[in-house]
Coordinates of C-alpha atoms in Angstrom, one line a residue:
X226 CA 11.1 46.2 28.1
X227 CA 8.6 49.0 28.2
X228 CA 5.7 49.0 30.7
X229 CA 3.3 48.1 27.9
X230 CA 5.5 45.3 26.7
X231 CA 5.9 44.0 30.2
X232 CA 2.2 43.9 30.7
X233 CA 1.7 42.1 27.4
X234 CA 4.3 39.4 28.4
X235 CA 2.7 39.0 31.8
X236 CA -0.8 38.6 30.2
X237 CA 0.6 35.9 27.8
X238 CA 2.2 34.1 30.7
X239 CA -1.0 34.2 32.7
X240 CA -3.0 33.0 29.7
X241 CA -0.7 30.0 29.1
X242 CA -1.1 29.1 32.8
X243 CA -4.9 29.5 32.8
X244 CA -5.4 27.5 29.6
X245 CA -3.2 24.6 30.8
X246 CA -4.8 24.6 34.2
X247 CA -8.3 24.6 32.6
X248 CA -7.4 21.7 30.4
X249 CA -6.2 19.7 33.4
X250 CA -9.3 20.7 35.4
X251 CA -11.5 19.4 32.6
X252 CA -9.8 16.0 32.7
X253 CA -7.6 16.4 29.6
X254 CA -4.2 14.7 30.2
X255 CA -2.5 14.5 26.8
X256 CA -1.3 17.3 24.5
X257 CA 0.3 16.9 21.1
X258 CA 2.0 20.0 19.8
X259 CA 3.9 21.1 16.8
X260 CA 6.7 23.7 17.2
X261 CA 6.1 27.4 16.4
X262 CA 6.8 30.8 17.8
X263 CA 3.3 32.3 18.1
X264 CA 2.1 29.4 20.1
X265 CA 4.8 29.9 22.8
X266 CA 2.3 30.8 25.6
X267 CA 0.2 27.7 24.9
X268 CA 3.1 25.3 24.7
X269 CA 5.1 26.5 27.7
X270 CA 1.9 26.8 29.7
X271 CA 1.0 23.2 29.1
X272 CA 4.6 22.0 29.5
X273 CA 4.7 23.6 33.0
X274 CA 1.4 22.0 34.0
X275 CA 2.3 18.8 35.9
X276 CA -1.1 17.2 35.2
X277 CA -0.5 17.3 31.4
X278 CA 1.7 15.1 29.3
X279 CA 3.0 17.0 26.3
X280 CA 4.5 15.4 23.2
X281 CA 6.2 17.2 20.3
X282 CA 5.2 16.2 16.7
X283 CA 7.0 18.0 13.9
X284 CA 4.2 17.6 11.3
X285 CA 0.8 19.1 12.3
X286 CA -1.0 16.6 10.1
X287 CA 0.6 13.6 11.9
X288 CA 0.0 15.3 15.3
X289 CA -3.7 15.6 14.5
X290 CA -4.0 11.9 13.7
X291 CA -2.0 10.9 16.7
X292 CA -4.4 12.9 18.8
X293 CA -7.3 11.3 17.0
X294 CA -6.1 7.8 17.7
X295 CA -5.4 8.6 21.3
X296 CA -8.8 10.0 21.8
X297 CA -10.4 7.0 20.1
X298 CA -8.9 4.7 22.7
X299 CA -9.4 6.9 25.8
X300 CA -12.7 8.4 24.8
X301 CA -11.5 11.6 26.4
X302 CA -10.6 14.9 24.6
X303 CA -7.0 15.2 23.5
X304 CA -5.5 18.7 23.0
X305 CA -3.6 19.8 19.9
X306 CA -1.5 23.0 19.7
X307 CA 0.0 24.7 16.6
X308 CA 1.2 28.1 15.5
X309 CA -0.6 30.5 13.2
X310 CA -1.0 30.5 9.4
X311 CA -1.0 27.4 7.3
X312 CA -0.1 25.2 10.3
X313 CA -3.6 24.4 11.4
X314 CA -4.8 23.7 7.9
X315 CA -2.8 20.5 8.1
X316 CA -5.3 19.4 10.9
X317 CA -8.1 19.3 8.4
X318 CA -8.2 15.6 7.4
X319 CA -8.1 14.5 11.0
X320 CA -10.8 17.0 12.0
X321 CA -13.2 15.7 9.3
X322 CA -12.6 12.1 10.5
X323 CA -13.1 13.1 14.1
X324 CA -16.2 15.0 13.2
X325 CA -17.9 12.1 11.4
X326 CA -16.7 9.4 13.9
X327 CA -17.6 11.4 17.0
X328 CA -14.1 11.7 18.5
X329 CA -13.5 14.6 21.0
X330 CA -10.5 16.9 20.1
X331 CA -9.5 20.2 21.5
X332 CA -7.9 22.3 18.7
X333 CA -5.9 25.1 20.2
X334 CA -4.5 27.4 17.5
X335 CA -2.3 30.5 18.0
X336 CA -3.0 33.5 15.9
X337 CA -1.8 37.1 15.2
X338 CA -3.6 39.9 17.1
X339 CA -6.5 41.8 15.3
X340 CA -4.2 44.7 14.2
X341 CA -2.1 42.2 12.1
X342 CA -5.0 40.6 10.3
X343 CA -5.7 41.2 6.6
X344 CA -2.7 43.5 6.1
X345 CA 0.0 41.2 4.7
X346 CA 1.5 40.2 8.0
X347 CA 3.6 37.0 7.7
X348 CA 2.3 33.6 8.6
X349 CA -1.2 35.0 9.0
X350 CA -4.5 33.8 7.5
X351 CA -8.1 34.1 8.5
X352 CA -8.4 31.4 11.1
X353 CA -12.0 32.3 12.2
X354 CA -14.4 29.4 11.6
X355 CA -11.7 27.7 9.5
X356 CA -13.1 24.2 10.0
X357 CA -16.7 25.2 9.4
X358 CA -19.4 22.6 10.3
X359 CA -16.7 20.0 10.9
X360 CA -16.3 21.2 14.5
X361 CA -18.9 21.3 17.3
X362 CA -18.0 24.9 18.0
X363 CA -15.5 27.7 17.3
X364 CA -14.4 30.1 20.0
X365 CA -12.3 33.2 19.5
X366 CA -10.6 33.9 22.8
X367 CA -10.0 37.5 23.9
X368 CA -6.5 38.9 23.5
X369 CA -4.6 38.1 26.7
X370 CA -5.3 40.5 29.5
X371 CA -4.8 40.8 33.2
X372 CA -8.4 42.0 33.6
X373 CA -10.8 39.8 35.6
X374 CA -13.5 40.1 32.9
X375 CA -11.2 38.7 30.2
X376 CA -10.1 35.9 32.5
X377 CA -13.6 35.0 33.3
X378 CA -14.5 35.0 29.6
X379 CA -11.5 32.7 28.8
X380 CA -12.6 30.2 31.5
X381 CA -16.1 30.3 30.2
X382 CA -14.9 29.4 26.7
X383 CA -12.9 26.5 28.0
X384 CA -15.9 25.2 29.9
X385 CA -18.3 25.5 27.0
X386 CA -15.8 24.0 24.5
X387 CA -15.4 20.9 26.7
X388 CA -19.2 20.5 26.9
X389 CA -19.5 20.8 23.1
X390 CA -16.7 18.3 22.5
X391 CA -18.0 15.6 24.9
X392 CA -21.7 16.0 24.6
X393 CA -24.2 13.6 23.0
X394 CA -22.8 14.5 19.6
X395 CA -19.1 14.4 20.6
X396 CA -16.5 15.8 18.3
X397 CA -13.7 18.4 17.8
X398 CA -13.9 22.0 18.9
X399 CA -11.7 24.9 17.7
X400 CA -10.3 27.5 20.1
X401 CA -8.3 30.4 18.5
X402 CA -5.9 32.5 20.6
X403 CA -4.4 35.8 19.4
X404 CA -1.1 36.7 21.0
X405 CA 0.8 40.0 20.8
X406 CA 4.5 40.3 21.2
X407 CA 6.5 39.9 23.3
X408 CA 5.1 36.4 23.5
X409 CA 6.9 35.4 26.8
X410 CA 8.5 37.3 29.7
X411 CA 12.3 37.8 29.8
X412 CA 14.6 35.7 31.9
X413 CA 14.3 36.1 35.6
X414 CA 10.6 37.2 35.4
X415 CA 8.3 35.7 38.1
X416 CA 4.6 36.4 38.2
X417 CA 2.6 35.5 41.3
X418 CA -0.2 33.6 39.8
X419 CA -3.6 34.0 41.5
X420 CA -5.7 31.1 42.4
X421 CA -8.8 30.6 40.2
X422 CA -11.7 28.2 40.9
X423 CA -11.2 25.0 39.0
X424 CA -13.4 24.3 36.0
X425 CA -15.9 21.4 36.1
X426 CA -16.1 18.8 33.3
X427 CA -19.8 18.8 32.8
X428 CA -21.4 17.8 29.4
X429 CA -23.4 20.4 27.6
X430 CA -26.1 18.2 26.1
X431 CA -28.0 15.9 28.5
X432 CA -29.1 12.5 27.4
X433 CA -32.4 12.8 25.6
X434 CA -35.6 12.0 27.5
X435 CA -36.7 8.4 27.1
X436 CA -40.2 9.4 26.3
X437 CA -39.0 11.5 23.3
X438 CA -36.7 8.8 22.1
X439 CA -39.5 6.2 22.1
X440 CA -41.7 8.2 19.7
X441 CA -40.1 6.6 16.7
X442 CA -40.7 3.1 18.0
X443 CA -44.3 3.4 19.1
X444 CA -45.7 2.4 15.8
X445 CA -43.5 -0.7 15.4
X446 CA -45.4 -3.9 15.8
X447 CA -43.2 -6.7 17.3
X448 CA -41.7 -8.3 14.2
X449 CA -41.6 -12.0 13.6
X450 CA -38.5 -12.0 11.4
X451 CA -36.3 -9.1 12.6
X452 CA -32.6 -8.7 11.6
X453 CA -30.2 -6.5 13.6
X454 CA -27.4 -4.7 11.9
X455 CA -24.8 -3.9 14.5
X456 CA -22.6 -0.9 13.7
X457 CA -19.0 -0.4 14.9
X458 CA -20.1 1.3 18.2
X459 CA -22.5 -1.4 19.2
X460 CA -21.5 -2.7 22.7
X461 CA -20.8 -6.4 23.3
X462 CA -23.6 -6.5 25.9
X463 CA -27.2 -6.4 24.6
X464 CA -30.6 -7.1 26.1
X465 CA -31.7 -10.8 26.4
X466 CA -34.1 -10.6 23.5
X467 CA -31.3 -9.8 21.1
X468 CA -29.9 -13.3 21.7
X469 CA -32.9 -14.6 19.7
X470 CA -32.4 -12.3 16.7
X471 CA -29.7 -12.6 14.0
X472 CA -27.1 -9.8 14.4
X473 CA -25.1 -9.0 11.4
X474 CA -21.9 -7.4 12.7
X475 CA -19.9 -4.6 11.2
X476 CA -16.2 -5.3 10.6
X477 CA -15.2 -3.3 13.8
X478 CA -18.2 -4.2 16.0
X479 CA -17.2 -5.4 19.5
X480 CA -19.5 -8.4 19.1
X481 CA -17.0 -10.0 16.7
X482 CA -14.8 -10.5 19.8
X483 CA -17.6 -11.4 22.3
X484 CA -19.2 -14.8 22.9
X485 CA -22.6 -13.9 21.6
X486 CA -25.0 -16.7 20.4
X487 CA -26.7 -14.6 17.6
X488 CA -23.8 -12.9 15.9
X489 CA -23.5 -13.4 12.1
X490 CA -20.1 -12.6 10.5
X491 CA -20.4 -14.4 7.2
X492 CA -23.2 -12.2 5.8
X493 CA -21.2 -11.3 2.7
X494 CA -21.2 -15.0 1.6
X495 CA -24.8 -15.6 2.7
X496 CA -26.2 -12.6 0.9
X497 CA -24.3 -13.5 -2.3
X498 CA -26.3 -16.8 -2.4
X499 CA -29.7 -16.4 -4.2
X500 CA -31.0 -19.6 -2.6
X501 CA -30.3 -18.3 0.9
X502 CA -31.8 -14.9 0.2
X503 CA -35.0 -16.5 -1.0
X504 CA -35.2 -18.5 2.3
X505 CA -35.0 -15.4 4.5
X506 CA -37.4 -12.5 4.2
X507 CA -37.0 -10.0 7.1
X508 CA -40.0 -7.9 8.2
X509 CA -38.0 -5.4 10.2
X510 CA -34.4 -4.2 10.3
X511 CA -32.9 -2.6 13.5
X512 CA -29.8 -0.6 12.6
X513 CA -27.6 0.1 15.6
X514 CA -25.5 3.1 14.4
X515 CA -23.9 3.4 11.0
X516 CA -24.3 0.7 8.4
X517 CA -21.4 -1.5 7.4
X518 CA -19.9 -0.5 4.1
X519 CA -20.8 -3.8 2.3
X520 CA -22.6 -3.0 -0.9
X521 CA -24.0 -6.5 -0.9
X522 CA -25.6 -5.9 2.5
X523 CA -26.9 -2.5 1.6
X524 CA -28.4 -3.7 -1.7
X525 CA -30.2 -6.6 0.1
X526 CA -31.6 -4.3 2.8
X527 CA -33.0 -1.9 0.1
X528 CA -34.4 -4.6 -2.1
X529 CA -36.1 -6.4 0.8
X530 CA -38.5 -3.5 1.3
X531 CA -38.6 -4.1 5.0
X532 CA -38.8 -1.0 7.2
X533 CA -35.8 0.1 9.2
X534 CA -35.5 1.5 12.7
X535 CA -32.2 3.4 13.1
X536 CA -30.8 3.7 16.6
X537 CA -28.2 6.4 16.7
X538 CA -27.5 8.0 20.1
X539 CA -25.6 11.0 18.7
X540 CA -28.6 12.1 16.6
X541 CA -26.6 12.1 13.4
X542 CA -28.3 10.9 10.2
X543 CA -26.6 7.6 9.4
X544 CA -29.0 5.8 7.0
X545 CA -28.3 6.6 3.3
X546 CA -30.7 4.0 2.0
X547 CA -34.1 4.4 0.3
X548 CA -37.3 3.1 1.7
X549 CA -39.2 3.3 5.0
X550 CA -37.0 4.4 7.8
X551 CA -37.5 5.8 11.3
X552 CA -34.7 7.1 13.6
X553 CA -34.4 7.4 17.4
X554 CA -31.7 8.7 19.7
X555 CA -32.1 5.9 22.2
X556 CA -28.8 5.0 24.0
X557 CA -27.7 1.5 23.4
X558 CA -28.3 0.7 27.0
X559 CA -32.0 1.5 26.4
X560 CA -32.6 -1.0 23.6
X561 CA -34.9 -3.1 25.8
X562 CA -37.5 -0.4 25.2
X563 CA -37.9 -1.4 21.6
X564 CA -41.0 -3.6 21.3
X565 CA -39.6 -7.0 20.5
X566 CA -40.8 -10.5 21.1
X567 CA -39.4 -13.9 20.4
X568 CA -39.3 -14.2 16.6
X569 CA -40.9 -17.0 14.7
X570 CA -39.6 -20.5 15.2
X571 CA -36.3 -21.4 13.6
X572 CA -35.7 -17.8 12.4
X573 CA -32.3 -17.5 14.2
X574 CA -31.4 -21.1 13.6
X575 CA -31.8 -20.6 9.9
X576 CA -29.1 -18.0 10.0
X577 CA -26.9 -19.8 12.5
X578 CA -26.8 -23.0 10.5
X579 CA -26.0 -21.2 7.3
X580 CA -23.3 -19.2 9.1
X581 CA -21.7 -22.4 10.5
X582 CA -21.8 -24.1 7.1
X583 CA -20.0 -21.2 5.4
X584 CA -17.5 -20.9 8.3
X585 CA -16.7 -24.6 8.1
X586 CA -16.0 -24.3 4.3
X587 CA -13.9 -21.2 4.8
X588 CA -11.8 -22.9 7.5
X589 CA -11.2 -25.8 5.1
X590 CA -10.3 -23.5 2.2
X591 CA -7.8 -21.5 4.3
X592 CA -5.9 -24.7 5.1
X593 CA -5.1 -24.9 1.4
X594 CA -4.3 -21.2 0.8
X595 CA -0.7 -20.2 1.2
X596 CA 0.0 -17.6 3.9
X597 CA 1.3 -15.1 1.4
X598 CA -2.2 -14.2 0.3
X599 CA -3.9 -11.1 1.9
X600 CA -7.1 -12.9 3.0
X601 CA -5.0 -15.5 4.8
X602 CA -3.0 -12.9 6.6
X603 CA -6.2 -11.3 8.0
X604 CA -7.3 -14.8 9.0
X605 CA -4.0 -15.5 10.8
X606 CA -4.4 -12.2 12.7
X607 CA -7.8 -13.3 13.9
X608 CA -6.4 -16.6 15.1
X609 CA -3.2 -15.4 16.9
X610 CA -3.7 -11.8 18.1
X611 CA -3.2 -11.9 21.9
X612 CA -6.3 -11.5 24.1
X613 CA -7.1 -7.9 25.0
X614 CA -4.8 -6.5 22.3
X615 CA -6.0 -3.9 19.7
X616 CA -5.8 -3.9 15.9
X617 CA -6.1 -0.8 13.8
X618 CA -7.1 -1.8 10.2
X619 CA -6.5 0.5 7.2
X620 CA -9.3 1.2 4.7
X621 CA -9.5 -0.2 1.2
X622 CA -8.7 -4.0 1.1
X623 CA -7.5 -4.6 4.6
X624 CA -10.8 -3.6 6.2
X625 CA -12.7 -5.7 3.7
X626 CA -10.5 -8.7 4.4
X627 CA -11.2 -8.2 8.1
X628 CA -14.9 -8.0 7.5
X629 CA -15.0 -11.0 5.2
X630 CA -12.6 -13.4 6.7
X631 CA -12.1 -12.6 10.4
X632 CA -12.6 -15.7 12.5
X633 CA -15.2 -15.3 15.2
X634 CA -13.4 -14.7 18.6
X635 CA -14.2 -14.2 22.2
X636 CA -11.0 -12.8 23.5
X637 CA -12.3 -9.2 23.6
X638 CA -9.6 -7.8 21.3
X639 CA -10.4 -4.3 20.2
X640 CA -10.8 -3.6 16.5
X641 CA -10.4 0.0 15.2
X642 CA -10.5 1.8 11.9
X643 CA -11.3 5.1 10.2
X644 CA -15.0 4.7 9.5
X645 CA -16.0 8.4 9.7
X646 CA -14.8 9.4 6.3
X647 CA -13.3 6.0 5.2
X648 CA -10.1 7.5 3.9
X649 CA -6.5 6.1 4.0
X650 CA -5.0 9.3 5.2
X651 CA -3.6 9.3 8.8
X652 CA -3.5 5.5 9.0
X653 CA -0.1 5.3 10.6
X654 CA -0.6 8.3 12.9
X655 CA -3.9 7.1 14.2
X656 CA -2.5 3.6 15.0
X657 CA 0.4 5.3 16.8
X658 CA -2.1 7.4 18.8
X659 CA -3.9 4.2 19.8
X660 CA -0.7 2.6 20.9
X661 CA 0.7 5.6 22.7
X662 CA 0.5 5.1 26.5
X663 CA -1.6 1.9 26.1
X664 CA -0.9 -1.0 28.4
X665 CA -1.9 -3.5 25.6
X666 CA 0.1 -4.3 22.4
X667 CA -1.2 -2.6 19.3
X668 CA -1.2 -3.9 15.7
X669 CA -1.7 -2.2 12.4
X670 CA -2.8 -4.0 9.2
X671 CA -2.2 -1.7 6.2
X672 CA -1.3 -1.6 2.6
X673 CA 1.8 0.1 1.4
X674 CA 0.0 3.1 -0.1
X675 CA -1.8 4.0 3.1
X676 CA 1.5 3.5 5.0
X677 CA 3.4 5.8 2.7
X678 CA 0.6 8.4 2.6
X679 CA 1.3 8.9 6.3
X680 CA 5.0 7.9 6.6
X681 CA 5.8 11.3 8.3
X682 CA 4.2 9.8 11.4
X683 CA 7.4 7.7 11.8
X684 CA 8.9 10.9 13.2
X685 CA 7.1 10.1 16.4
X686 CA 8.9 6.8 16.8
X687 CA 11.3 8.1 19.5
X688 CA 8.4 9.6 21.5
X689 CA 6.1 6.5 21.4
X690 CA 5.3 5.0 24.8
X691 CA 4.0 1.6 23.9
X692 CA 4.2 -1.1 21.2
X693 CA 3.0 -1.1 17.6
X694 CA 3.5 -4.1 15.3
X695 CA 2.8 -3.1 11.6
X696 CA 1.8 -5.8 9.1
X697 CA 2.7 -4.0 5.9
X698 CA 1.1 -5.5 2.8
X699 CA 3.1 -4.5 -0.2
X700 CA 1.1 -5.5 -3.3
X701 CA 2.6 -2.7 -5.5
X702 CA -0.4 -0.5 -5.8
X703 CA -4.0 0.0 -4.8
X704 CA -5.5 -3.5 -4.6
X705 CA -9.0 -2.2 -4.2
X706 CA -9.1 -0.9 -7.7
X707 CA -8.5 -4.4 -9.1
X708 CA -12.2 -5.0 -8.3
X709 CA -13.4 -2.1 -10.5
X710 CA -14.1 -2.0 -14.2
X711 CA -11.2 0.4 -14.7
X712 CA -8.8 -2.5 -14.0
X713 CA -9.1 -3.5 -17.6
X714 CA -8.1 -0.1 -19.0
X715 CA -4.6 0.4 -20.4
X716 CA -4.2 3.5 -18.1
X717 CA -5.0 1.4 -15.0
X718 CA -1.5 0.9 -13.6
X719 CA -0.4 4.6 -13.9
X720 CA -3.7 6.3 -13.0
X721 CA -5.3 4.0 -10.4
X722 CA -3.0 1.3 -9.1
X723 CA -0.2 3.9 -8.8
X724 CA 2.6 1.5 -7.6
X725 CA 5.4 3.1 -5.6
X726 CA 9.1 2.1 -5.7
X727 CA 10.0 2.6 -2.0
X728 CA 12.6 0.6 -0.1
X729 CA 10.8 0.1 3.2
X730 CA 13.9 -1.3 4.9
X731 CA 15.7 2.0 4.2
X732 CA 12.7 4.1 5.2
X733 CA 12.5 2.3 8.6
X734 CA 16.3 2.5 9.1
X735 CA 16.1 6.3 8.6
X736 CA 13.7 6.4 11.5
X737 CA 15.5 3.8 13.7
X738 CA 12.5 1.5 13.4
X739 CA 12.8 -2.3 13.4
X740 CA 12.1 -3.8 10.0
X741 CA 11.5 -7.4 9.0
X742 CA 10.9 -8.9 5.6
X743 CA 8.9 -11.9 6.6
X744 CA 9.7 -15.1 4.9
X745 CA 7.4 -17.7 6.4
X746 CA 4.0 -18.3 8.1
X747 CA 5.6 -19.6 11.3
X748 CA 7.7 -16.5 11.6
X749 CA 4.7 -14.2 11.1
X750 CA 2.7 -16.1 13.8
X751 CA 5.6 -15.9 16.2
X752 CA 5.9 -12.1 15.7
X753 CA 2.1 -11.7 16.2
X754 CA 2.2 -13.8 19.4
X755 CA 5.3 -12.0 20.7
X756 CA 5.1 -8.3 19.9
X757 CA 7.9 -5.9 21.0
X758 CA 7.6 -4.6 24.5
X759 CA 8.4 -1.1 23.3
X760 CA 8.6 0.7 20.0
X761 CA 7.6 0.0 16.4
X762 CA 8.2 -3.2 14.4
X763 CA 7.4 -3.2 10.7
X764 CA 6.8 -6.6 8.9
X765 CA 6.7 -6.2 5.2
X766 CA 4.9 -8.9 3.3
X767 CA 4.9 -8.8 -0.5
X768 CA 1.8 -10.1 -2.2
X769 CA 0.2 -10.3 -5.7
X770 CA -2.9 -8.1 -5.9
X771 CA -4.2 -9.8 -9.0
X772 CA -3.9 -13.3 -7.6
X773 CA -5.5 -12.1 -4.3
X774 CA -8.5 -10.8 -6.2
X775 CA -9.1 -14.4 -7.5
X776 CA -8.6 -15.8 -4.0
X777 CA -11.2 -13.5 -2.6
X778 CA -13.7 -14.2 -5.3
X779 CA -13.2 -17.9 -4.7
X780 CA -13.7 -17.6 -0.9
X781 CA -16.7 -15.3 -1.2
X782 CA -18.4 -17.8 -3.6
X783 CA -18.6 -20.4 -0.8
X784 CA -22.3 -20.8 0.0
X785 CA -24.2 -22.6 2.8

């Protein structure tokens, strides 16, 4: 090895150590990486750092969603490592979801050095600013060097990236590292690593000043008929005055699993009833975060003409509706600063009585509905999931069944989903990320299309530390399209429903994953109550999407 090559190898070695140490200093504990040569300094550096737990994932796309799910649960940045070229483009779907749902990710990509850019070098693309506005920041690290100035710059980049990722508008950050060959020292090499001052995990953006946040609410007169729309990030603890106001809860809102006297879950039924809508006329909406996806709810809000106060701590615009709207970046623990008073007499009681009436009718109807129907499966999960457990719900029909038919609970079970971009991609990987290293059992409710779309995530089965029970609804296609006008077209099955002929038993067997084809309601309940202590269990339930459409319509037609 020449003197120049030796110095390059030493610098790469030092860089891997510094980056790993910096991640650990900043509080990052988990790294998901995909194999590659150019990323050798990053991978080996992290693997040698005792404070980091590193997990290999063959598919970069699955790795990104695993990191996303893990960061959702921990609310701490999770690191991703991949090699150069097309590898990091597979992160893109997870990056967009993380961006819109405010999940902190550290994207560490390896790259060719500057002299190998734009000259036809293999496995090389322009990785600069690859993720555009979907990341909170992009940082091109200097080429590894033993010089103090370069080392200081690297540490500054790590510090700034952490602040960007975990600030008020949390999200992913992208750090790109160019490595020259030789990528790692030869055998027997030992470098005396100097001690560097540890990095400090301090957020970049401070919480907004209360006086500035209150500007949007100064003109609000205390309403007499307010309605709160609680988005998925709304905490289960709210100021006392909110116990006197109807709170319409998003499908993933923590209030669904808290004993709150003002929560309203059956708003889909209530707002489909013209008589009920005539009896309630709000004079103020208070939106806590993003709106639920319900078109019925959104149409009612717009048509009411009542003004909206949108509370979104991140500062993102989350109100797509027309009409009078004001926004504030108040934190949810500052909601007592909103000028509210006790609403008019019987305002909350009107909602509560209607809610109880619909809930009673739903409970009676479910007694007569066989367990093999998708709405009933969601209802069973709401009744039997263990206290403190977590459920990840796929988009399309599963999340709607949860929103429409989840029985109110108070067992503080955590409900999760992909509400940033609302796609089905990464469903299995995200659920595995939630389950990984969790001390509570995790469940996934998904259709077969979302499961197959991300089936590569099963490659992580042998690495999983935790438990994941998958309720796999196989209705031979995309059930959500049954509710659209295209369902009556002759091209519907081929172009929209897209049924897949997959033998899930064989797919699970190929990955050494436990598979069950459930044959009864009692067996399903038993598996829900008694999840595996370790590993993945898949329970396939075959349903009829056309019959389930009729069941849903019948259930949603129940009125107060």
